[in-house]
mmCIF file of C-alpha atoms in Angstrom:
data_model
loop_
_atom_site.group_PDB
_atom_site.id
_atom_site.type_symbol
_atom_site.label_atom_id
_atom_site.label_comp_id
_atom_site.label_asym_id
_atom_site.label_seq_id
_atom_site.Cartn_x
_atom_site.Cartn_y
_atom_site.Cartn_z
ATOM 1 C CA UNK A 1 46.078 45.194 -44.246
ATOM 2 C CA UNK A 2 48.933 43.354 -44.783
ATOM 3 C CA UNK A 3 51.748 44.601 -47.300
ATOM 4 C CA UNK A 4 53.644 42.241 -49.856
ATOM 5 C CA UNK A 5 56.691 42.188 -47.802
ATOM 6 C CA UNK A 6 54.833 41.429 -44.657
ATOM 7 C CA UNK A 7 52.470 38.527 -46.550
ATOM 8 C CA UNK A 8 56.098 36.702 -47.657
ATOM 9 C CA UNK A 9 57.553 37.456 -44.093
ATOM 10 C CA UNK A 10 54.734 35.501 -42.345
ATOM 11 C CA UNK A 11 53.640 33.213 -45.497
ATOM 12 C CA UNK A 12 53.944 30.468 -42.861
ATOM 13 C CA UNK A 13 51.388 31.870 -40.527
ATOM 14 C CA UNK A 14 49.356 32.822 -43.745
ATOM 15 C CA UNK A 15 49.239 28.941 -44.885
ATOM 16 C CA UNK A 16 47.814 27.685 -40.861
ATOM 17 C CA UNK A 17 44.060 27.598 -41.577
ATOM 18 C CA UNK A 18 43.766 28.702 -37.602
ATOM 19 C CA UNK A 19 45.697 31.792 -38.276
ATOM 20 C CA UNK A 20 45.546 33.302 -41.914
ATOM 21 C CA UNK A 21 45.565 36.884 -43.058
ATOM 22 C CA UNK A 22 42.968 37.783 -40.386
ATOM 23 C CA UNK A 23 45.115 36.577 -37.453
ATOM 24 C CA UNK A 24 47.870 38.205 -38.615
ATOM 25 C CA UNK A 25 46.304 41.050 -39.005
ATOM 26 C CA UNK A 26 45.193 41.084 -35.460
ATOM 27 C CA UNK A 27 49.235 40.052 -34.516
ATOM 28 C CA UNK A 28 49.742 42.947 -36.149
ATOM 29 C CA UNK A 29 47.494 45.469 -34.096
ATOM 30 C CA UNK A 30 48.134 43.761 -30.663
ATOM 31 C CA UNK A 31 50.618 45.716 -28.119
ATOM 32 C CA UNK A 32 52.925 43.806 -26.105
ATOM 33 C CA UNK A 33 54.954 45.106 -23.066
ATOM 34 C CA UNK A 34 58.309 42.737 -21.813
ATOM 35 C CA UNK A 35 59.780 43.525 -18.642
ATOM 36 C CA UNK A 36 63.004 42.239 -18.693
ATOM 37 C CA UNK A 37 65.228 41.898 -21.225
ATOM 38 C CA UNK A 38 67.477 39.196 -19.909
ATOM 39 C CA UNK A 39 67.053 34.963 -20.259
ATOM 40 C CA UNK A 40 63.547 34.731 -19.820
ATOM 41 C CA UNK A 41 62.911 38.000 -22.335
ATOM 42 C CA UNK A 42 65.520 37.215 -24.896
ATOM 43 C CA UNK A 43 63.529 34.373 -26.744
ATOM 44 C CA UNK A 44 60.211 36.442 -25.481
ATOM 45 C CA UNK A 45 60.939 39.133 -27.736
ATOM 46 C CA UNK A 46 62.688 37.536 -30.493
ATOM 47 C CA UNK A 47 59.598 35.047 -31.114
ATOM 48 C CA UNK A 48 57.233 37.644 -30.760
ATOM 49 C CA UNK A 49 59.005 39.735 -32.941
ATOM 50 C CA UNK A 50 59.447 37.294 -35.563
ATOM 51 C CA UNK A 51 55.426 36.530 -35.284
ATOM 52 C CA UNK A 52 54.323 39.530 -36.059
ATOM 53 C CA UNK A 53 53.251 41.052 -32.866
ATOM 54 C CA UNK A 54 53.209 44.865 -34.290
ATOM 55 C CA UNK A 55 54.233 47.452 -31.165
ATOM 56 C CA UNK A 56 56.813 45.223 -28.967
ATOM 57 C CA UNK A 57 58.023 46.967 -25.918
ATOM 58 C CA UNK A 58 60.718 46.486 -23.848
ATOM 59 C CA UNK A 59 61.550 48.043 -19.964
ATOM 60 C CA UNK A 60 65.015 46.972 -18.796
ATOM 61 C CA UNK A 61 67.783 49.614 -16.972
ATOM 62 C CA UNK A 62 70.660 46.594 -17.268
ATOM 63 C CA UNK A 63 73.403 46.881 -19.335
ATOM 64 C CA UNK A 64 74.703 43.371 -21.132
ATOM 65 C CA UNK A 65 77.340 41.700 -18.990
ATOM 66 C CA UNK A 66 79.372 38.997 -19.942
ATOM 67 C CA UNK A 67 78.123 36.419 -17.316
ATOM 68 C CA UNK A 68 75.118 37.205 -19.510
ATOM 69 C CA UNK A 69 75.964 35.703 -23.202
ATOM 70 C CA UNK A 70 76.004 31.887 -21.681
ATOM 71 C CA UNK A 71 72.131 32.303 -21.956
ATOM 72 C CA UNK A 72 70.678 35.257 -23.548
ATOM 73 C CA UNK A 73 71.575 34.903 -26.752
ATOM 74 C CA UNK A 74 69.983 37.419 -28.103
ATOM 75 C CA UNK A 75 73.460 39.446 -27.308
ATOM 76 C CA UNK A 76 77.038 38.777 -28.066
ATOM 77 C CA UNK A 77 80.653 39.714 -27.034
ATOM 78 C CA UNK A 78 80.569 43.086 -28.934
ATOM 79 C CA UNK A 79 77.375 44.179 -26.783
ATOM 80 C CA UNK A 80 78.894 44.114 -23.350
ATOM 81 C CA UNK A 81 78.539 47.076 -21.642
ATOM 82 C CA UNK A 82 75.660 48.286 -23.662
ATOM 83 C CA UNK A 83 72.305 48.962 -22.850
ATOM 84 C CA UNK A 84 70.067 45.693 -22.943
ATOM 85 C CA UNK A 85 66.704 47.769 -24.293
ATOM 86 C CA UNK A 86 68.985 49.457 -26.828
ATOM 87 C CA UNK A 87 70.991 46.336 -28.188
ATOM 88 C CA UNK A 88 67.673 44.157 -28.233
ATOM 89 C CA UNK A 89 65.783 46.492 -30.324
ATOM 90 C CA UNK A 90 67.995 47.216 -32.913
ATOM 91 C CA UNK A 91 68.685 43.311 -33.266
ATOM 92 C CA UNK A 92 65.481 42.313 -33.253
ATOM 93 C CA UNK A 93 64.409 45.268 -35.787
ATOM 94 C CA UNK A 94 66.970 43.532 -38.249
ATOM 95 C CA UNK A 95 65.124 40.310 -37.849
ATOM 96 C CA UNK A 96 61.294 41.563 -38.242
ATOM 97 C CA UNK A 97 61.576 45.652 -39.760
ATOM 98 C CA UNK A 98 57.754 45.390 -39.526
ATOM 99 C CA UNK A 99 57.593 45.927 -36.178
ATOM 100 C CA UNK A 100 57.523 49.078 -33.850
ATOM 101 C CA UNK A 101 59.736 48.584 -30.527
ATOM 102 C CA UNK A 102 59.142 51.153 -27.563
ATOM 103 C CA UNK A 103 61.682 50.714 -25.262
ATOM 104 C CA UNK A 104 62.244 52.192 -21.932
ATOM 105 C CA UNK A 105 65.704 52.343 -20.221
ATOM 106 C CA UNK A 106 64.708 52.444 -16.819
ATOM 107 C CA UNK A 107 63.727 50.330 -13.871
ATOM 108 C CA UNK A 108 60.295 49.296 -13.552
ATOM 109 C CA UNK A 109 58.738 51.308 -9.917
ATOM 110 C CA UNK A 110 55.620 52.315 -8.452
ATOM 111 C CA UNK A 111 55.974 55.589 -9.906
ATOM 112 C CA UNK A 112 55.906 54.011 -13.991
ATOM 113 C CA UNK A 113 54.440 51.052 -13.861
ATOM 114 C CA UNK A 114 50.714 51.814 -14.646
ATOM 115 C CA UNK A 115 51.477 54.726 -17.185
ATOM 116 C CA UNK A 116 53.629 52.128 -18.801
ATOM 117 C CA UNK A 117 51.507 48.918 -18.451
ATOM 118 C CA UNK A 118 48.672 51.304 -19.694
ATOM 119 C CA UNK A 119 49.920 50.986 -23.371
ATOM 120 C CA UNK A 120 49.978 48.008 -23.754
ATOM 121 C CA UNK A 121 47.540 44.875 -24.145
ATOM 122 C CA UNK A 122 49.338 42.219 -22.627
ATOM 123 C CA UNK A 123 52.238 42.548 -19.952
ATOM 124 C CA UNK A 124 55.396 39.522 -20.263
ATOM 125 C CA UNK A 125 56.799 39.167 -16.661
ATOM 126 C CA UNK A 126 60.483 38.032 -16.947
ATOM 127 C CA UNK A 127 61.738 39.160 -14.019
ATOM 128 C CA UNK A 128 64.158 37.196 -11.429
ATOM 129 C CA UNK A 129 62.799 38.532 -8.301
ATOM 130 C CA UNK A 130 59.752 38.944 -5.893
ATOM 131 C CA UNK A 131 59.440 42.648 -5.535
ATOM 132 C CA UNK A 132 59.163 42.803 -9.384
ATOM 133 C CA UNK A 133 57.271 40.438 -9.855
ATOM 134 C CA UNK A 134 54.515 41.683 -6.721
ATOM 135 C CA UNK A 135 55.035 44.998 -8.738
ATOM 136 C CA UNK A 136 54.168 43.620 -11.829
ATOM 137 C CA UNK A 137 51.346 41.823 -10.873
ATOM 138 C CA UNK A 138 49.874 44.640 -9.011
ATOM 139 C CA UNK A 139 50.352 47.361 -11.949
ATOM 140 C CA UNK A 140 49.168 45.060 -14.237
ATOM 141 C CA UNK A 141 45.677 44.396 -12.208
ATOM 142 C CA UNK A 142 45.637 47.895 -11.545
ATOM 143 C CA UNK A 143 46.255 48.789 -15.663
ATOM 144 C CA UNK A 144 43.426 45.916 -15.850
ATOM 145 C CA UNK A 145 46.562 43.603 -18.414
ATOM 146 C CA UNK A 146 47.245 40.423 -18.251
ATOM 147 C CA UNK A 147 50.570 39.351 -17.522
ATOM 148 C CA UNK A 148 52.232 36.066 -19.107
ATOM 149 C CA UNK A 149 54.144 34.951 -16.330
ATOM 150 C CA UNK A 150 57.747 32.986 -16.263
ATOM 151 C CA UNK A 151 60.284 31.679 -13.967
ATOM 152 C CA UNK A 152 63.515 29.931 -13.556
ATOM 153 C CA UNK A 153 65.522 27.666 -11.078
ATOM 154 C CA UNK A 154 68.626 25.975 -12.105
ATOM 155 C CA UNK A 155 67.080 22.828 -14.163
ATOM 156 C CA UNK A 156 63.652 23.192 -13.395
ATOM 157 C CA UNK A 157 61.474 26.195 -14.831
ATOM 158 C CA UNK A 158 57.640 27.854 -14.354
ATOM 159 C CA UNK A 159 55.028 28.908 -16.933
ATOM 160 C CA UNK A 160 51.681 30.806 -15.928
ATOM 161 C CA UNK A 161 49.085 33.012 -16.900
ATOM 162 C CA UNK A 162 47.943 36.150 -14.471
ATOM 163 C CA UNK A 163 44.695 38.402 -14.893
ATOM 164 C CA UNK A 164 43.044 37.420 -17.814
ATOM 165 C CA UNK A 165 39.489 38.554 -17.879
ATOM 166 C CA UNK A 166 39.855 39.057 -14.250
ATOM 167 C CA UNK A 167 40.953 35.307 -13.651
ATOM 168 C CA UNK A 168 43.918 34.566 -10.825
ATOM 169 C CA UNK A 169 46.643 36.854 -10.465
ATOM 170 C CA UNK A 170 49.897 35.884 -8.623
ATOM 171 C CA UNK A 171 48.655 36.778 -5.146
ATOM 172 C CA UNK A 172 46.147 34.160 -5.954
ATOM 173 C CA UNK A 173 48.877 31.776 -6.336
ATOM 174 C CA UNK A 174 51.875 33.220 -3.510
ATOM 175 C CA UNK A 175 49.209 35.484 -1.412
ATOM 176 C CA UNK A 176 53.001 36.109 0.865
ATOM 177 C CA UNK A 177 56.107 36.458 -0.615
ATOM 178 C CA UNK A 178 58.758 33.531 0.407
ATOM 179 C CA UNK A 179 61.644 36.342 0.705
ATOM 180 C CA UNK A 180 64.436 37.031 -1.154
ATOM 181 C CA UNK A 181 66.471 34.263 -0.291
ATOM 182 C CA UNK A 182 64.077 31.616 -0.315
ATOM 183 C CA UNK A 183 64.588 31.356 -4.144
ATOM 184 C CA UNK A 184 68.046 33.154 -5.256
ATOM 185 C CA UNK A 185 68.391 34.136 -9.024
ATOM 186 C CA UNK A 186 70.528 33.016 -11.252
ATOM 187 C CA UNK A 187 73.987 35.224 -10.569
ATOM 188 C CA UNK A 188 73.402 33.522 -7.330
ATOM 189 C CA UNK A 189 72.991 30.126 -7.812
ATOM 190 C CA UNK A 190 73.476 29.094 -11.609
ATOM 191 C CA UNK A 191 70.802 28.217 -14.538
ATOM 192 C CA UNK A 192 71.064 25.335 -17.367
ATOM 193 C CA UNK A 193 71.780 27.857 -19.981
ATOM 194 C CA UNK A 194 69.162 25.802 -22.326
ATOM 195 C CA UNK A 195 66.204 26.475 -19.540
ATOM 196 C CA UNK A 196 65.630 30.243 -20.494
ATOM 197 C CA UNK A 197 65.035 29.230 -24.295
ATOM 198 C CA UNK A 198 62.239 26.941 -23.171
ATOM 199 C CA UNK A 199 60.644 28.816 -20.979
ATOM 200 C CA UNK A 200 60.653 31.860 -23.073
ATOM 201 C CA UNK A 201 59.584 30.163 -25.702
ATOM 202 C CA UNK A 202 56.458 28.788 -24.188
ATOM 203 C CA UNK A 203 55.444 32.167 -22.283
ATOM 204 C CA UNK A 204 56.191 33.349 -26.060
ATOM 205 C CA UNK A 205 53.310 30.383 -26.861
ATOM 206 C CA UNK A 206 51.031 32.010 -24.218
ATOM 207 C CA UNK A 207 51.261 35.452 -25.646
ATOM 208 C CA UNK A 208 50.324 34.262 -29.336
ATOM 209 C CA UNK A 209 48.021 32.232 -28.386
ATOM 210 C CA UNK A 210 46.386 34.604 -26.211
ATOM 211 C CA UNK A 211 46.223 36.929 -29.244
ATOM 212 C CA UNK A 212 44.924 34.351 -31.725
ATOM 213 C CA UNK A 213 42.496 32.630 -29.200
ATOM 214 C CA UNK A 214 44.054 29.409 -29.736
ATOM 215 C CA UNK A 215 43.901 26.734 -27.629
ATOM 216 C CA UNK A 216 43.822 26.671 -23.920
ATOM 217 C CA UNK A 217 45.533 28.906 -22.068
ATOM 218 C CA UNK A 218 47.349 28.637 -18.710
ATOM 219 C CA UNK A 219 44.985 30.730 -16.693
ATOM 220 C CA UNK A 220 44.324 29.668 -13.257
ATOM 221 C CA UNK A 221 47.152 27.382 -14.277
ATOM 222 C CA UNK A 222 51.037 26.776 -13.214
ATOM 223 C CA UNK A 223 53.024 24.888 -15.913
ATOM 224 C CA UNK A 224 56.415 23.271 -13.913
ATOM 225 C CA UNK A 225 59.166 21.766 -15.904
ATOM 226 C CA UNK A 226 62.074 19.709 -14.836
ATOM 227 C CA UNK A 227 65.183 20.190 -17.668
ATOM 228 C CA UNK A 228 66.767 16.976 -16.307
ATOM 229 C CA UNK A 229 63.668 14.748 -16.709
ATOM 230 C CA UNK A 230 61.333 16.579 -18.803
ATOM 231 C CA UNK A 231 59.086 15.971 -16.596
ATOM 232 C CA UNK A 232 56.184 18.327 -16.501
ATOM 233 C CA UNK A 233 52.928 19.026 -14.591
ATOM 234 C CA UNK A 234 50.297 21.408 -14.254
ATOM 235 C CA UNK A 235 49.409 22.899 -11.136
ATOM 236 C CA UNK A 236 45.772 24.468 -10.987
ATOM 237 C CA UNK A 237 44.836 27.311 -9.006
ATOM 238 C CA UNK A 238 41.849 29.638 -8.188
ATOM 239 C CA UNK A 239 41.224 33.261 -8.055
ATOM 240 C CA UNK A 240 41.067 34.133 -4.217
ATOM 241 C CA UNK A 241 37.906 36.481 -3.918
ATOM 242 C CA UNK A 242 39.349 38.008 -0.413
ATOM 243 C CA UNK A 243 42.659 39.719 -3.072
ATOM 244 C CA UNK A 244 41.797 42.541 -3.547
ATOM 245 C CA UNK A 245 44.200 44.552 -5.175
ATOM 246 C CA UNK A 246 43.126 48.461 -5.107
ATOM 247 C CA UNK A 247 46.653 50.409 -4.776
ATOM 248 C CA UNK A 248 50.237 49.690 -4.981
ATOM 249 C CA UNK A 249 52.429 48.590 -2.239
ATOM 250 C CA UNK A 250 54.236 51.780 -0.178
ATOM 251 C CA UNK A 251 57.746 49.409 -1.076
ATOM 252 C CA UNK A 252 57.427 46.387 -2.098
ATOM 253 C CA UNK A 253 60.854 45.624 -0.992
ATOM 254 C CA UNK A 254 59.751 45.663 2.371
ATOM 255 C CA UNK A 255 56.820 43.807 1.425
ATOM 256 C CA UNK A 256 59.024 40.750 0.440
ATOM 257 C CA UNK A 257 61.151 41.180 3.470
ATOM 258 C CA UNK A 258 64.289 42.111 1.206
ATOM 259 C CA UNK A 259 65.979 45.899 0.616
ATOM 260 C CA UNK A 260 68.059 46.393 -2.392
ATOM 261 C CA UNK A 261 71.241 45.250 -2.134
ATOM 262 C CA UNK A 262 74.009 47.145 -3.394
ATOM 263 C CA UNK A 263 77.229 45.007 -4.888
ATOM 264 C CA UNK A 264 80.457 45.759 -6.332
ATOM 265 C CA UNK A 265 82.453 43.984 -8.863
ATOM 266 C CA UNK A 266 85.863 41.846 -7.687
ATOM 267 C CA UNK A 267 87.597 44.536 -9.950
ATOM 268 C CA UNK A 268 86.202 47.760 -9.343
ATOM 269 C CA UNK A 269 87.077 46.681 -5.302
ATOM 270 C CA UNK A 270 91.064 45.354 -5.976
ATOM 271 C CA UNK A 271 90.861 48.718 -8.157
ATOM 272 C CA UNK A 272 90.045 50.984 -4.615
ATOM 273 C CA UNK A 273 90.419 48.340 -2.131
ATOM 274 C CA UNK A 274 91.945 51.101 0.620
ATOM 275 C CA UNK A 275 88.495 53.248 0.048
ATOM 276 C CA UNK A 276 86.498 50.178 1.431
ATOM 277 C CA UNK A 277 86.665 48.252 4.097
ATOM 278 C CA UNK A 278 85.947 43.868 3.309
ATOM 279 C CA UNK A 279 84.161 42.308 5.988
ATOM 280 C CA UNK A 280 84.391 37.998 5.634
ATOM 281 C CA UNK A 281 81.292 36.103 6.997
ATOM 282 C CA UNK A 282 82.735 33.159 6.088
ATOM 283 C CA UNK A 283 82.880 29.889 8.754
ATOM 284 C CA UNK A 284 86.770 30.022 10.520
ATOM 285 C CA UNK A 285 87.554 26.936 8.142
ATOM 286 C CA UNK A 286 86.799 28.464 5.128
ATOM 287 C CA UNK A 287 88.741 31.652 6.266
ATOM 288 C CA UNK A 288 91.855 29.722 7.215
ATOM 289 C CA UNK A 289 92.150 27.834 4.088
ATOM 290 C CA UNK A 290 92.330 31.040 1.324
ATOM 291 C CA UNK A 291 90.878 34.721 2.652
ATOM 292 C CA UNK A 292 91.895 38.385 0.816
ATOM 293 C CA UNK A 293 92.280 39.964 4.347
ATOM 294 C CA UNK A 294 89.959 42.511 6.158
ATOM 295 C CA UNK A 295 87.540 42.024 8.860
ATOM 296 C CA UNK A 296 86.490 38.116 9.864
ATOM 297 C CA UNK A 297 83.271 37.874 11.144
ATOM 298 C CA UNK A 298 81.523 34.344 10.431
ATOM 299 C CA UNK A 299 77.570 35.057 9.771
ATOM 300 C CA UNK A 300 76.297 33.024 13.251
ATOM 301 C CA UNK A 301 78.216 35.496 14.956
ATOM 302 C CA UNK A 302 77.613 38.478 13.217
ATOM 303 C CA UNK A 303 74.451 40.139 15.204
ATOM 304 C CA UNK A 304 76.533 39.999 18.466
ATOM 305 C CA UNK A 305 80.217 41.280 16.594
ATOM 306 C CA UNK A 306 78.342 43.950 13.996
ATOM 307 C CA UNK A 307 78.976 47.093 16.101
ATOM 308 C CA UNK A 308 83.151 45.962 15.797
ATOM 309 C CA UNK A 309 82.890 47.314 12.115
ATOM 310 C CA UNK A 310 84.179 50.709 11.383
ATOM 311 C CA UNK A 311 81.670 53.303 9.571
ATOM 312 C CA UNK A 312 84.220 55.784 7.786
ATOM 313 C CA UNK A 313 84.272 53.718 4.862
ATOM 314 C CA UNK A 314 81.843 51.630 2.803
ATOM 315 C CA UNK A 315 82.125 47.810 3.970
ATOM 316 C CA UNK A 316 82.142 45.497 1.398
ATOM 317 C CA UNK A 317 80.703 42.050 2.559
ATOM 318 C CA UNK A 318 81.939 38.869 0.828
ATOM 319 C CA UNK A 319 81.844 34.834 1.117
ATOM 320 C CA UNK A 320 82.116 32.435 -1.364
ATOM 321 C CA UNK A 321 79.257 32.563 -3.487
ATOM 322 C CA UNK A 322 77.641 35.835 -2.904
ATOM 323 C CA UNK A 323 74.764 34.593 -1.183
ATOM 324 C CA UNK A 324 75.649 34.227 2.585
ATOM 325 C CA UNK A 325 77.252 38.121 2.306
ATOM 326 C CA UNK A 326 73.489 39.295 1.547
ATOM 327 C CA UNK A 327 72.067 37.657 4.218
ATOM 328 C CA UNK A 328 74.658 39.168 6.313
ATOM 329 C CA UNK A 329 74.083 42.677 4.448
ATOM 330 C CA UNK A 330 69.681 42.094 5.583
ATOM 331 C CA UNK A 331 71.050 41.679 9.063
ATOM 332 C CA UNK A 332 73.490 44.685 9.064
ATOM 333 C CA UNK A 333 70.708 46.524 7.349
ATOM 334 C CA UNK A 334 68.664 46.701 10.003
ATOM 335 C CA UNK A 335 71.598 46.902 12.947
ATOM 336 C CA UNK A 336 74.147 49.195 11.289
ATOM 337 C CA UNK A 337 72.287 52.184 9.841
ATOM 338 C CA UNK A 338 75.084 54.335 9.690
ATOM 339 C CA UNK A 339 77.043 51.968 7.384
ATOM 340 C CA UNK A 340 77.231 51.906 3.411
ATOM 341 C CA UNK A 341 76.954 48.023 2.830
ATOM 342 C CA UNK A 342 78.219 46.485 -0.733
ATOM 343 C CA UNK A 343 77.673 42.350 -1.729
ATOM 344 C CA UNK A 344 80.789 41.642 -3.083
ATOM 345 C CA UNK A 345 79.838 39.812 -6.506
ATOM 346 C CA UNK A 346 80.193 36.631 -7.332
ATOM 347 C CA UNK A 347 82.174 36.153 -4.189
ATOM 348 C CA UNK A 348 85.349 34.220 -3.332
ATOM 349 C CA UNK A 349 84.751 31.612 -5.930
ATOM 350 C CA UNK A 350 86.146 34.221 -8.472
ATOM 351 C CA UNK A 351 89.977 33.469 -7.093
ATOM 352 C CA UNK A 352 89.475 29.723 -8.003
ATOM 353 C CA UNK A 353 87.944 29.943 -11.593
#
């Protein structure tokens, strides 16, 4: 039953003849788990929240950063450095002191994910990468949850719905992963700050929806939206009978063809720049007009030069952006094992802004 507090809180739910008491009632039973706290999760959990979606949890192990705040508003200035799961729920339990948050400071792994996902009715995938999300998908299948599913791309964003009543699941949809670089995240290569509110807010639409039986859902479906244009489209898809899903991947890292890639902040390397040694895989033009020192070694020639590194002291790999210096840490991965290998963040482009 709903209390007095909780009947003025969602009178505007009350008043929808699809939803009433008895829908929010049944918001009010319903578990949710969002992994990820970050663009995609922010408006996730703060719609939800304010719905009425009664036991909201949250796994994230990030703190909040500054390069955050352009997007996930959900933090501010004064939360930087702090635990996302932390600041979130104590936020969001100011907004909606109805609800119950479980959060869980920790990465998502093989090891968690189906002791975690088994709590919950319905799994929110906000994650920016394809060992996650091939994690995610499995545990959930596995947990027998289905997942609301989002991504995002600079302008142009994705909407989906994954295992519901045994329907597709995102092997159906990418049975191989693309690899890590095929699709960088955001710290790589920028987002509309406006796109993760959208999205968020429609995977937010799924959820309730899902709840409430309202509507159609995106199952078997692939909502794709272009910021610039609005343009939209729906992509259908079927469940593929041969994916079958019985285990979880050994890693999944290796699975997508990526390893996790260690990376240091500009500061925290000027701070011990002698314990490290900076290895540019920048082309000889970019090099000669602005370079911090250290080893040169442009990335077309680094499978034939990679043995001229020294291995006494952690090499930290930079170009301009950040992106080139992990392809060059995947190659040195695999020829340099006895090597500690940092991505320099944000790269170069730091001296120039």
């Amino acid at each position: 039953m709903l209390s007095k507090n909780e009947k003025k809180q969602y009178n505007r739910h009350l008043i929808l003849e699809e939803i009433g008491s008895k829908g929010q009632e049944k918001l009010k039973q319903f578990k949710v788990l969002v992994v990820g706290a970050g663009g995609l999760g922010c408006p996730v959990l703060q719609y939800l929240t304010a719905a009425g979606v009664g036991t909201i949890g949250i796994v994230d192990d990030d703190v909040v950063d500054q390069t955050n705040l352009q997007r996930q508003v959900l933090y501010t200035v004064d939360d930087i450095g702090s635990s996302k799961v932390e600041v979130a729920s104590q936020k969001l339990k100011r907004l909606n002191p109805n609800i119950a948050f479980d959060i869980y400071n920790e990465r998502l792994n093989k090891a968690n994910v189906v002791a975690i996902f088994s709590k919950f009715d319905i799994i929110v995938d906000g994650t920016d990468n394809f060992p996650t999300r091939y994690l995610v998908n499995d545990g959930a299948v596995l947990a027998n949850k289905p997942v609301v599913f989002g991504s995002i791309f600079k302008f142009e964003g994705q909407v989906s719905v994954f295992n519901y009543q045994h329907g597709p699941t995102y092997r159906c949809l990418f049975p191989e992963p693309p690899g890590e670089d095929a699709l960088p995240n955001c710290s790589d290569i920028g987002v509309l700050g406006v796109l993760p509110g959208i999205m968020g807010s429609l995977m937010a639409n799924e959820v309730l929806k899902m709840i409430l039986d309202l509507g159609k859902l995106l199952n078997g479906k692939l909502l794709c939206l272009d910021s610039q244009s609005l343009n939209q489209q729906i992509v259908t898809f079927s469940k593929n009978e041969n994916s079958k899903i019985t285990s979880l991947q050994d890693d999944y890292h290796i699975f997508c063809g990526t390893q996790e890639i260690q990376s240091i902040s500009l500061d925290d390397y000027q701070n011990k720049c002698k314990e490290y040694v900076l290895l540019d895989v920048r082309t000889i033009s970019e090099h000669k007009k602005f370079n911090i020192g250290g080893y040169h070694i442009p990335l077309h020639d680094l499978e034939k030069k990679a043995m001229e590194l020294p291995h006494d002291k952690p090499v930290v790999v930079c170009c301009q952006s950040g992106i080139r210096s992990k392809k060059a840490i995947q190659l040195l991965l695999n020829l340099r094992k006895d090597v500690t290998l940092l991505n320099l963040e944000g790269g170069l482009n730091q001296f120039s802004s």
